[in-house]
GROMACS .gro file of N, CA and C in nm:
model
  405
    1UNK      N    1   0.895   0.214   3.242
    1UNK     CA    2   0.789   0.313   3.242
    1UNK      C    3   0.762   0.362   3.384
    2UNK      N    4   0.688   0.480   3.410
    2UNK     CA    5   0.730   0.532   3.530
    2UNK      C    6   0.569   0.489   3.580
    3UNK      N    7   0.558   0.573   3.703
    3UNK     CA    8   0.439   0.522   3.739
    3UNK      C    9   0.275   0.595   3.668
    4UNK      N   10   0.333   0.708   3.657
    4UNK     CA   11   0.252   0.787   3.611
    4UNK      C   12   0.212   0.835   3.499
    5UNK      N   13   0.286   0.772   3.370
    5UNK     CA   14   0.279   0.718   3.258
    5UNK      C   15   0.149   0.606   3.242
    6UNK      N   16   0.212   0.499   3.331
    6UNK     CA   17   0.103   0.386   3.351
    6UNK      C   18  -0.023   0.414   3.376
    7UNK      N   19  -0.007   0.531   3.459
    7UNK     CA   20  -0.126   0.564   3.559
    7UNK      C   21  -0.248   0.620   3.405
    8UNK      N   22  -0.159   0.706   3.315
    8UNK     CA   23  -0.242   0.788   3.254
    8UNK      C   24  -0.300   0.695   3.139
    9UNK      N   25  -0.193   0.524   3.049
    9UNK     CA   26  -0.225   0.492   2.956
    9UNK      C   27  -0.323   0.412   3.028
   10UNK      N   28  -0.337   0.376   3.132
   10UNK     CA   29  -0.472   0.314   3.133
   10UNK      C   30  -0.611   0.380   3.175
   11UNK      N   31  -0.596   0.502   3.154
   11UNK     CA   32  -0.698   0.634   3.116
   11UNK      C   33  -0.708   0.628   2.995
   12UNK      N   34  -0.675   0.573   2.933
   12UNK     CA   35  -0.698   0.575   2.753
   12UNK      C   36  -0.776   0.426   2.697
   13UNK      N   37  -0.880   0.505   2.652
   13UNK     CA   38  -0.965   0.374   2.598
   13UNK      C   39  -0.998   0.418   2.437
   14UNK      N   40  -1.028   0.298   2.404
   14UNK     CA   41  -1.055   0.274   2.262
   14UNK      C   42  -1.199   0.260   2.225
   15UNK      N   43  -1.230   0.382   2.198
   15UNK     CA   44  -1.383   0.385   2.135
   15UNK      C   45  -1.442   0.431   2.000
   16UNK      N   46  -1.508   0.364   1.934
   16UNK     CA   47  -1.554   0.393   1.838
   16UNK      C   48  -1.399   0.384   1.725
   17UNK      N   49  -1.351   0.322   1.728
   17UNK     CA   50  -1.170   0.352   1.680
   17UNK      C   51  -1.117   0.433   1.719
   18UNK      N   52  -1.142   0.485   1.817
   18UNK     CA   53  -1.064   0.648   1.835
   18UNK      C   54  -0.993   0.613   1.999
   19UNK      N   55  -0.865   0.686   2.049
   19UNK     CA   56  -0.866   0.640   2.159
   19UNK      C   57  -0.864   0.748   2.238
   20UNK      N   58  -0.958   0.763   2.353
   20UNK     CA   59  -1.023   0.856   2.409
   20UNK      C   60  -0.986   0.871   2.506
   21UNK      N   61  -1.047   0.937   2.607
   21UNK     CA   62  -0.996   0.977   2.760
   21UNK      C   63  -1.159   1.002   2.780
   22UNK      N   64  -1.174   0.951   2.911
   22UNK     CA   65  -1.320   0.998   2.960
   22UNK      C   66  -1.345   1.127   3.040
   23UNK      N   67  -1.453   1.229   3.094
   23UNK     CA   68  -1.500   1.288   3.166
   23UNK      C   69  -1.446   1.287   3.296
   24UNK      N   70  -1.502   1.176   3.359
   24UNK     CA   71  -1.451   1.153   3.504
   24UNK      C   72  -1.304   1.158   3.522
   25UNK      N   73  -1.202   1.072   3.433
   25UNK     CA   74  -1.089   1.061   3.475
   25UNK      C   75  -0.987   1.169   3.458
   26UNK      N   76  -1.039   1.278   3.329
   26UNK     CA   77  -0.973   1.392   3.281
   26UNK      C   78  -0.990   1.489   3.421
   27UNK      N   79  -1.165   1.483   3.496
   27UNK     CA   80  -1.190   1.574   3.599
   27UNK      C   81  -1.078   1.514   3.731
   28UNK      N   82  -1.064   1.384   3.745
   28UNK     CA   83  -0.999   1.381   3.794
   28UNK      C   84  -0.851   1.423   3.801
   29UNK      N   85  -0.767   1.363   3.692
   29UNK     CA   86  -0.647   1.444   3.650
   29UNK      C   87  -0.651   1.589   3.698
   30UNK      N   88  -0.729   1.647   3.609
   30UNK     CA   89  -0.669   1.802   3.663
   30UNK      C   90  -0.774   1.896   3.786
   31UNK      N   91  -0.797   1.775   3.895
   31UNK     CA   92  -0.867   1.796   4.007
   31UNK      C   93  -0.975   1.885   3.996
   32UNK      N   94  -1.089   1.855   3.920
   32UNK     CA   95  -1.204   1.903   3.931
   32UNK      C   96  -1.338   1.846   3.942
   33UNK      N   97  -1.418   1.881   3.974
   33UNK     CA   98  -1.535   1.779   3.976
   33UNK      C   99  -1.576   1.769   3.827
   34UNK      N  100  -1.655   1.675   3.783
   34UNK     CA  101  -1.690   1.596   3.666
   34UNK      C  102  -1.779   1.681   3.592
   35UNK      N  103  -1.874   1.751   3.693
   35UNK     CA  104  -1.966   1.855   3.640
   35UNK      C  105  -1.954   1.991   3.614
   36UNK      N  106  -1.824   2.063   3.674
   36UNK     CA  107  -1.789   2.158   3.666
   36UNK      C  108  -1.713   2.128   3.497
   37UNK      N  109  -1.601   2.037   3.482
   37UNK     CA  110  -1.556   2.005   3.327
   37UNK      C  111  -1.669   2.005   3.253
   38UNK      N  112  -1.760   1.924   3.277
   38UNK     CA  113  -1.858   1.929   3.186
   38UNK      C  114  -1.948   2.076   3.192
   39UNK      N  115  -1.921   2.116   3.256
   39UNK     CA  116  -2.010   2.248   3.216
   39UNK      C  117  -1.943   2.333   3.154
   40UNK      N  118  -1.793   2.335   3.150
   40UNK     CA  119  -1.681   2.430   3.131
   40UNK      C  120  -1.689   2.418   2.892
   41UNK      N  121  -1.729   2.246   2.933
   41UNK     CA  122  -1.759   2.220   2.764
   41UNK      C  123  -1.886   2.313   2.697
   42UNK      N  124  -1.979   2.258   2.798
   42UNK     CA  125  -2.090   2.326   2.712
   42UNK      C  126  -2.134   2.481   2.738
   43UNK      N  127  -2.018   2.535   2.738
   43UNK     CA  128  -2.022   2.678   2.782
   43UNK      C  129  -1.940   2.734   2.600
   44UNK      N  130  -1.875   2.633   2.614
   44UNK     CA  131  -1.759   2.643   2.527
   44UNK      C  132  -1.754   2.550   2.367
   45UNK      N  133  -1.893   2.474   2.366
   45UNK     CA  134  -1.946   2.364   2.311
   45UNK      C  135  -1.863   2.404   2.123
   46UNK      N  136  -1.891   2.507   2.039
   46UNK     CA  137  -1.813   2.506   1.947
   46UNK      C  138  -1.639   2.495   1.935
   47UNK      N  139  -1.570   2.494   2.032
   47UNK     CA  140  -1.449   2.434   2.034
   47UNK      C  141  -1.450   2.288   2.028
   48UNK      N  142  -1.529   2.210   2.061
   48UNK     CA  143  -1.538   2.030   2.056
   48UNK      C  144  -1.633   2.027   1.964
   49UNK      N  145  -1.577   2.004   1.843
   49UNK     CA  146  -1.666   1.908   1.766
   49UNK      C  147  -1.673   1.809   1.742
   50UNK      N  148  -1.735   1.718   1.698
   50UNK     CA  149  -1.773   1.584   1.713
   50UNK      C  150  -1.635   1.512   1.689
   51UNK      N  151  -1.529   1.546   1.644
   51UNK     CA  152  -1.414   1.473   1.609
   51UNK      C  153  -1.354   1.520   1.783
   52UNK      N  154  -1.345   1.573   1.835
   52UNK     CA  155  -1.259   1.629   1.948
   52UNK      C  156  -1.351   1.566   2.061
   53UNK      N  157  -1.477   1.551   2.093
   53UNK     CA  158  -1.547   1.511   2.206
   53UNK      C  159  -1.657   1.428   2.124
   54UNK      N  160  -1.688   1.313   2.186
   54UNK     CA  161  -1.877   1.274   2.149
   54UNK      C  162  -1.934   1.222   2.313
   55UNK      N  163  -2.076   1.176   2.349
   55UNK     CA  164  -2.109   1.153   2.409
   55UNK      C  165  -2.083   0.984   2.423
   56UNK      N  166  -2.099   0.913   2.487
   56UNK     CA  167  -2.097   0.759   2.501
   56UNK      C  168  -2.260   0.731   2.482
   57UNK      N  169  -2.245   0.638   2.399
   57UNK     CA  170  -2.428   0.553   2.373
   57UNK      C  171  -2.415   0.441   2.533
   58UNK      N  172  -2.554   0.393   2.546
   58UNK     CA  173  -2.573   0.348   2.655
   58UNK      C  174  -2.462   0.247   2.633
   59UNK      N  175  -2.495   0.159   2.533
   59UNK     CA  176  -2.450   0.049   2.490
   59UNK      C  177  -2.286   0.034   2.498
   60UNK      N  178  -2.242   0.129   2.472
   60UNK     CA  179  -2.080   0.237   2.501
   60UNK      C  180  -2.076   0.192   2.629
   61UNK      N  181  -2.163   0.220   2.728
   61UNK     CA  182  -2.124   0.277   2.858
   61UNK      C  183  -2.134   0.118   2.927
   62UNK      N  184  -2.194   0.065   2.913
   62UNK     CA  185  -2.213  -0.076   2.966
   62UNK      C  186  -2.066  -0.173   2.941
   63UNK      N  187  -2.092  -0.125   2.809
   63UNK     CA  188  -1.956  -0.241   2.789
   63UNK      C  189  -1.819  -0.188   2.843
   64UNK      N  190  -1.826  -0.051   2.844
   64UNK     CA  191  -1.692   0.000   2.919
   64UNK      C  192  -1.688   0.000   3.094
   65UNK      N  193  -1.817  -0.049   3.149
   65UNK     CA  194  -1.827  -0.037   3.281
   65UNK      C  195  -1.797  -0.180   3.325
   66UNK      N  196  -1.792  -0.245   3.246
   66UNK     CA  197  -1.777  -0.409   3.303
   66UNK      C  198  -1.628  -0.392   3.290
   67UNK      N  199  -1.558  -0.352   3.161
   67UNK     CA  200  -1.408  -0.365   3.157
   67UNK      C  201  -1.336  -0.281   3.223
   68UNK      N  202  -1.420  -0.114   3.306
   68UNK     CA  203  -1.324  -0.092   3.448
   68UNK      C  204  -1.369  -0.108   3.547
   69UNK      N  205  -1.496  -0.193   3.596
   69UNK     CA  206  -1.537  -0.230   3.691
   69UNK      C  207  -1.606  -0.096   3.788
   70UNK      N  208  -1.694  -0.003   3.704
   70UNK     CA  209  -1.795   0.111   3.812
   70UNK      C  210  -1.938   0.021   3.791
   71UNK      N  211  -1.931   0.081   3.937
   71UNK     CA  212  -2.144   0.021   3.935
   71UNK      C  213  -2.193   0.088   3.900
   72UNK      N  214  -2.282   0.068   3.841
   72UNK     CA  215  -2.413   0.125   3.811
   72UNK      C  216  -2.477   0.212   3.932
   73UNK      N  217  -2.457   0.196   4.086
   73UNK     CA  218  -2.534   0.245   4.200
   73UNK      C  219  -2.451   0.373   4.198
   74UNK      N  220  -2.534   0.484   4.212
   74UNK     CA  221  -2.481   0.659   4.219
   74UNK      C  222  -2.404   0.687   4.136
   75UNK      N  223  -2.425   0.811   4.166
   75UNK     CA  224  -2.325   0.900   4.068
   75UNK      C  225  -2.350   0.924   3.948
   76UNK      N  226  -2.366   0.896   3.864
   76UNK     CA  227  -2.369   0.938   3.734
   76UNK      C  228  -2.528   0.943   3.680
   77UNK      N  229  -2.554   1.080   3.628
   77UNK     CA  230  -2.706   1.100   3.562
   77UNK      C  231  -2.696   1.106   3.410
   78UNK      N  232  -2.567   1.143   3.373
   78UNK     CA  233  -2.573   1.125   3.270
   78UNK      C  234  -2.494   1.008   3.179
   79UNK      N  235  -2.474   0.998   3.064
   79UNK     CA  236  -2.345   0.917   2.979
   79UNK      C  237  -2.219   0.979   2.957
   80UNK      N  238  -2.119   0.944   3.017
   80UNK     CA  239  -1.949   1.033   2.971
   80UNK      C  240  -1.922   1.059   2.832
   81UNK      N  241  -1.880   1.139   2.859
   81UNK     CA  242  -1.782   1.235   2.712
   81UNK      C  243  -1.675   1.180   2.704
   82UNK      N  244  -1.632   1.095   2.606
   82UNK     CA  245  -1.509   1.071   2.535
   82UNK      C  246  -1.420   1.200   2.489
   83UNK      N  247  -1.342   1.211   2.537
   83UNK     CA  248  -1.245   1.307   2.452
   83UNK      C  249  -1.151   1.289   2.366
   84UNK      N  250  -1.078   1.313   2.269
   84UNK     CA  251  -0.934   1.223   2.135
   84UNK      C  252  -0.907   1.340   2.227
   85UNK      N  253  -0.785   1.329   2.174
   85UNK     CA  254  -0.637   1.363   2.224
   85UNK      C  255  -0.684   1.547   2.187
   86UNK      N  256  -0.721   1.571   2.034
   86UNK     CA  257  -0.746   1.716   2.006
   86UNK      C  258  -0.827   1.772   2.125
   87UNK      N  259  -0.975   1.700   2.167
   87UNK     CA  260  -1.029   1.725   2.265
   87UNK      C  261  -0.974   1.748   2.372
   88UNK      N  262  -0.829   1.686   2.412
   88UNK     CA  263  -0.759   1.712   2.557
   88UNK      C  264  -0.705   1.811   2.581
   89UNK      N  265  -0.622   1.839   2.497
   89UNK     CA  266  -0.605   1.954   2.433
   89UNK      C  267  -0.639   2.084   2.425
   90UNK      N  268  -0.772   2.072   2.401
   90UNK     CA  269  -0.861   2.189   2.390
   90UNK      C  270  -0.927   2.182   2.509
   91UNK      N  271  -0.954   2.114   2.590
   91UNK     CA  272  -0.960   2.121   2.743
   91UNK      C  273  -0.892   2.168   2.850
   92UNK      N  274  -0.792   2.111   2.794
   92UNK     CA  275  -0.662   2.171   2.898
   92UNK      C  276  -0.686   2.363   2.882
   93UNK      N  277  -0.634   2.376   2.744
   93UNK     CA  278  -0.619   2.493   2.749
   93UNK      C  279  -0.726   2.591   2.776
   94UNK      N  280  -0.873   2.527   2.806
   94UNK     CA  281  -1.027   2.601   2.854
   94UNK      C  282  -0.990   2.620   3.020
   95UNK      N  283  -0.989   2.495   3.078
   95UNK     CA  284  -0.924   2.520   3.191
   95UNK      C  285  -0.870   2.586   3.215
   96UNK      N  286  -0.711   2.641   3.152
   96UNK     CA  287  -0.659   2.751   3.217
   96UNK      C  288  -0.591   2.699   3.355
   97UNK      N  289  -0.572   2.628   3.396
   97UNK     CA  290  -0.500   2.597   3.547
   97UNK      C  291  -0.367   2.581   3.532
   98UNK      N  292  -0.264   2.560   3.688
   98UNK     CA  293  -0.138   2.458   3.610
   98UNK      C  294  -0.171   2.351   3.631
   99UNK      N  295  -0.236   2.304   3.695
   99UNK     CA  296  -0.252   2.148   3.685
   99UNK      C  297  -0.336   2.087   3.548
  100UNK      N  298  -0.368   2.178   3.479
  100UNK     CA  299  -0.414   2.151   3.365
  100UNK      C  300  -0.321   2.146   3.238
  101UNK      N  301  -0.232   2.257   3.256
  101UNK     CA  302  -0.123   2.309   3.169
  101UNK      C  303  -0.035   2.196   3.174
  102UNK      N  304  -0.023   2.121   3.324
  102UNK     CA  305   0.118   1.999   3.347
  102UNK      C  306   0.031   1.884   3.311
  103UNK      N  307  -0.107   1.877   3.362
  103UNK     CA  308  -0.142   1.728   3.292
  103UNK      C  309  -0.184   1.711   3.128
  104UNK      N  310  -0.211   1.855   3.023
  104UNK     CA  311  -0.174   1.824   2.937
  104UNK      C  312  -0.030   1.793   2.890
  105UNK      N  313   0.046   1.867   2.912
  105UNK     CA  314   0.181   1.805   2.901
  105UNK      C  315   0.240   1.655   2.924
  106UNK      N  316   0.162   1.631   3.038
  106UNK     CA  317   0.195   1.470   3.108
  106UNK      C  318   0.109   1.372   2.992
  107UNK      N  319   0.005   1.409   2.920
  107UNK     CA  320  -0.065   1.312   2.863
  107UNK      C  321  -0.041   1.330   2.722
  108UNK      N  322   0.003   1.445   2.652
  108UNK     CA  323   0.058   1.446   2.530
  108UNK      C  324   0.229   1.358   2.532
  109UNK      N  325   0.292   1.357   2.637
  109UNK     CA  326   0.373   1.293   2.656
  109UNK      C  327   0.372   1.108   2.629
  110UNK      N  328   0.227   1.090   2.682
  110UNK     CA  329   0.174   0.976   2.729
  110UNK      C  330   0.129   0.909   2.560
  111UNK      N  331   0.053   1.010   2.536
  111UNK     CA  332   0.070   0.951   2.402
  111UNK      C  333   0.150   0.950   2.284
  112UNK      N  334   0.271   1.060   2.272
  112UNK     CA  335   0.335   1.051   2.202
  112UNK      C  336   0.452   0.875   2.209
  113UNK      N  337   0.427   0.861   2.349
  113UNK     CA  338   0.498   0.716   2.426
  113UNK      C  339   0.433   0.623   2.280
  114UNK      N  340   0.288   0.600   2.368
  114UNK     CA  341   0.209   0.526   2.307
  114UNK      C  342   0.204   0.471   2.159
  115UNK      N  343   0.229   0.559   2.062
  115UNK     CA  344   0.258   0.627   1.921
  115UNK      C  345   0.333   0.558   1.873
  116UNK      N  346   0.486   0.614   1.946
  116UNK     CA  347   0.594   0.559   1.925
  116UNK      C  348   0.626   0.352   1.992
  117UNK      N  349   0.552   0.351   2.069
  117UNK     CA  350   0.551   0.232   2.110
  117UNK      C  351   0.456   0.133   1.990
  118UNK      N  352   0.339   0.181   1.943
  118UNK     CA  353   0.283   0.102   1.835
  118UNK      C  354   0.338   0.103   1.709
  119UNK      N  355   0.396   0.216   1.666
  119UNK     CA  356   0.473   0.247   1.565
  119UNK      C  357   0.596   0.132   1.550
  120UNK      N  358   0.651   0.089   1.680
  120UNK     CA  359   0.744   0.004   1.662
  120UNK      C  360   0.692  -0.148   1.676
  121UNK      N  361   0.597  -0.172   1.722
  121UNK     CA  362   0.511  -0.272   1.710
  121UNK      C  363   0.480  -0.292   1.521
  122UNK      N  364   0.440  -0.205   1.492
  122UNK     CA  365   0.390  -0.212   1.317
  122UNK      C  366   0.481  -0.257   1.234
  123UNK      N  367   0.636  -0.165   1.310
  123UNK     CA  368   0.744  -0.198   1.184
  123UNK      C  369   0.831  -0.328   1.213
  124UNK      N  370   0.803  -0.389   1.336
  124UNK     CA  371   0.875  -0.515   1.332
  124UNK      C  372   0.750  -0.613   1.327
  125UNK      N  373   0.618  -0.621   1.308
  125UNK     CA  374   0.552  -0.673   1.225
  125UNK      C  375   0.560  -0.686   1.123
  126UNK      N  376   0.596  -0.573   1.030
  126UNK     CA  377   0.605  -0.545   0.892
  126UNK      C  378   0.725  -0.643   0.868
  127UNK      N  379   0.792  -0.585   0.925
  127UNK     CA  380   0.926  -0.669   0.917
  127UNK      C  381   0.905  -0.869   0.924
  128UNK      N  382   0.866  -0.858   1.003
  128UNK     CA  383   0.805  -1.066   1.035
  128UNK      C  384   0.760  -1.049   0.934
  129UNK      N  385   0.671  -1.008   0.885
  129UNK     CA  386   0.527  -1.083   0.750
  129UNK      C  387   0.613  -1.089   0.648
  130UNK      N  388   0.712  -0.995   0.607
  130UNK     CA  389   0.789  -0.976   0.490
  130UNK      C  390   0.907  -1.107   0.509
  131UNK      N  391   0.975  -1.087   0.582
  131UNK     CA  392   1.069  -1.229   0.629
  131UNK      C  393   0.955  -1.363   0.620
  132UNK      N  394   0.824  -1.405   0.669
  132UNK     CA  395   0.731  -1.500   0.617
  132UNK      C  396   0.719  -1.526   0.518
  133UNK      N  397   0.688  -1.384   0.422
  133UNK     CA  398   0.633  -1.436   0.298
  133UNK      C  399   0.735  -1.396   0.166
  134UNK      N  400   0.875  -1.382   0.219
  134UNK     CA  401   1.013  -1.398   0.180
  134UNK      C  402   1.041  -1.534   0.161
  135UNK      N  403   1.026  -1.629   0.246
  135UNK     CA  404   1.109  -1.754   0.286
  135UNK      C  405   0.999  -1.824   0.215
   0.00000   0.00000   0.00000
C-alpha cells in the first residue's frame, strides 16, 4: 500500500455504522480551512442529506477525540460533520477545485481498496465457517 492510501484510510472512521470522513480532515485534504467547507455546505445544505452528511453528538465527539488524540483546548466551536462517501462526493464536486477533483479521485480509490479488501476478508471467512461446520 502506498503512502497515501494509508494516509487517507486512516481518515476514515466508523460512525453510527457508517464510515465517514470528518470536516477537518476533508478541509484539510483539499487545502481549505474547516470553516470555509463548512460554509460551502450550508450554502448548499439540500445536496447533503442526512444520509450524505450528519453532525457528531457530543458524546460522538469525545469518544472519537480520545481515539485520535485532539484536545479539547482551541479550535473548535462547534461539533464535526461526518461525511459517507456520497457526501464526499458531493463535496468534492461543490468545491470545484483540482485538488478537490484529484482528492476525490484519491479517496474513491481509497475506498473502493477498502471494499475490495473487506470483501475478501468476508469470503474467506465464509469460506472457514463453512469448512468448520463441514468437518
Amino acid at each position: 500500500m502506498t503512502q497515501e492510501l494509508i494516509y487517507i484510510q486512516n481518515k476514515i472512521y466508523e460512525i453510527r455504522r457508517q464510515r465517514v470522513m470528518l470536516d477537518f480532515d476533508l478541509a484539510e485534504m483539499y487545502q481549505v480551512e474547516t470553516k470555509n467547507l463548512n460554509l460551502s455546505v450550508k450554502r448548499n445544505i439540500k445536496r447533503f442529506p442526512s444520509d450524505f452528511m450528519f453532525q457528531l453528538t457530543n458524546e460522538e465527539w469525545d469518544n472519537l477525540r480520545l481515539q485520535i488524540e485532539t484536545s479539547k483546548r482551541g479550535g473548535r466551536r462547534y461539533l464535526p460533520y461526518a461525511f459517507t462517501e456520497q457526501g464526499v462526493a458531493m463535496l468534492s464536486g461543490l468545491l470545484n477545485s483540482d485538488i478537490a477533483i484529484e482528492m476525490n479521485i484519491r479517496t474513491c480509490g481509497t475506498k473502493t481498496h477498502c471494499r475490495q479488501t473487506s470483501s475478501a476478508n468476508r469470503f474467506s471467512y465464509g469460506r472457514t465457517k463453512q469448512r468448520i461446520v463441514s468437518n
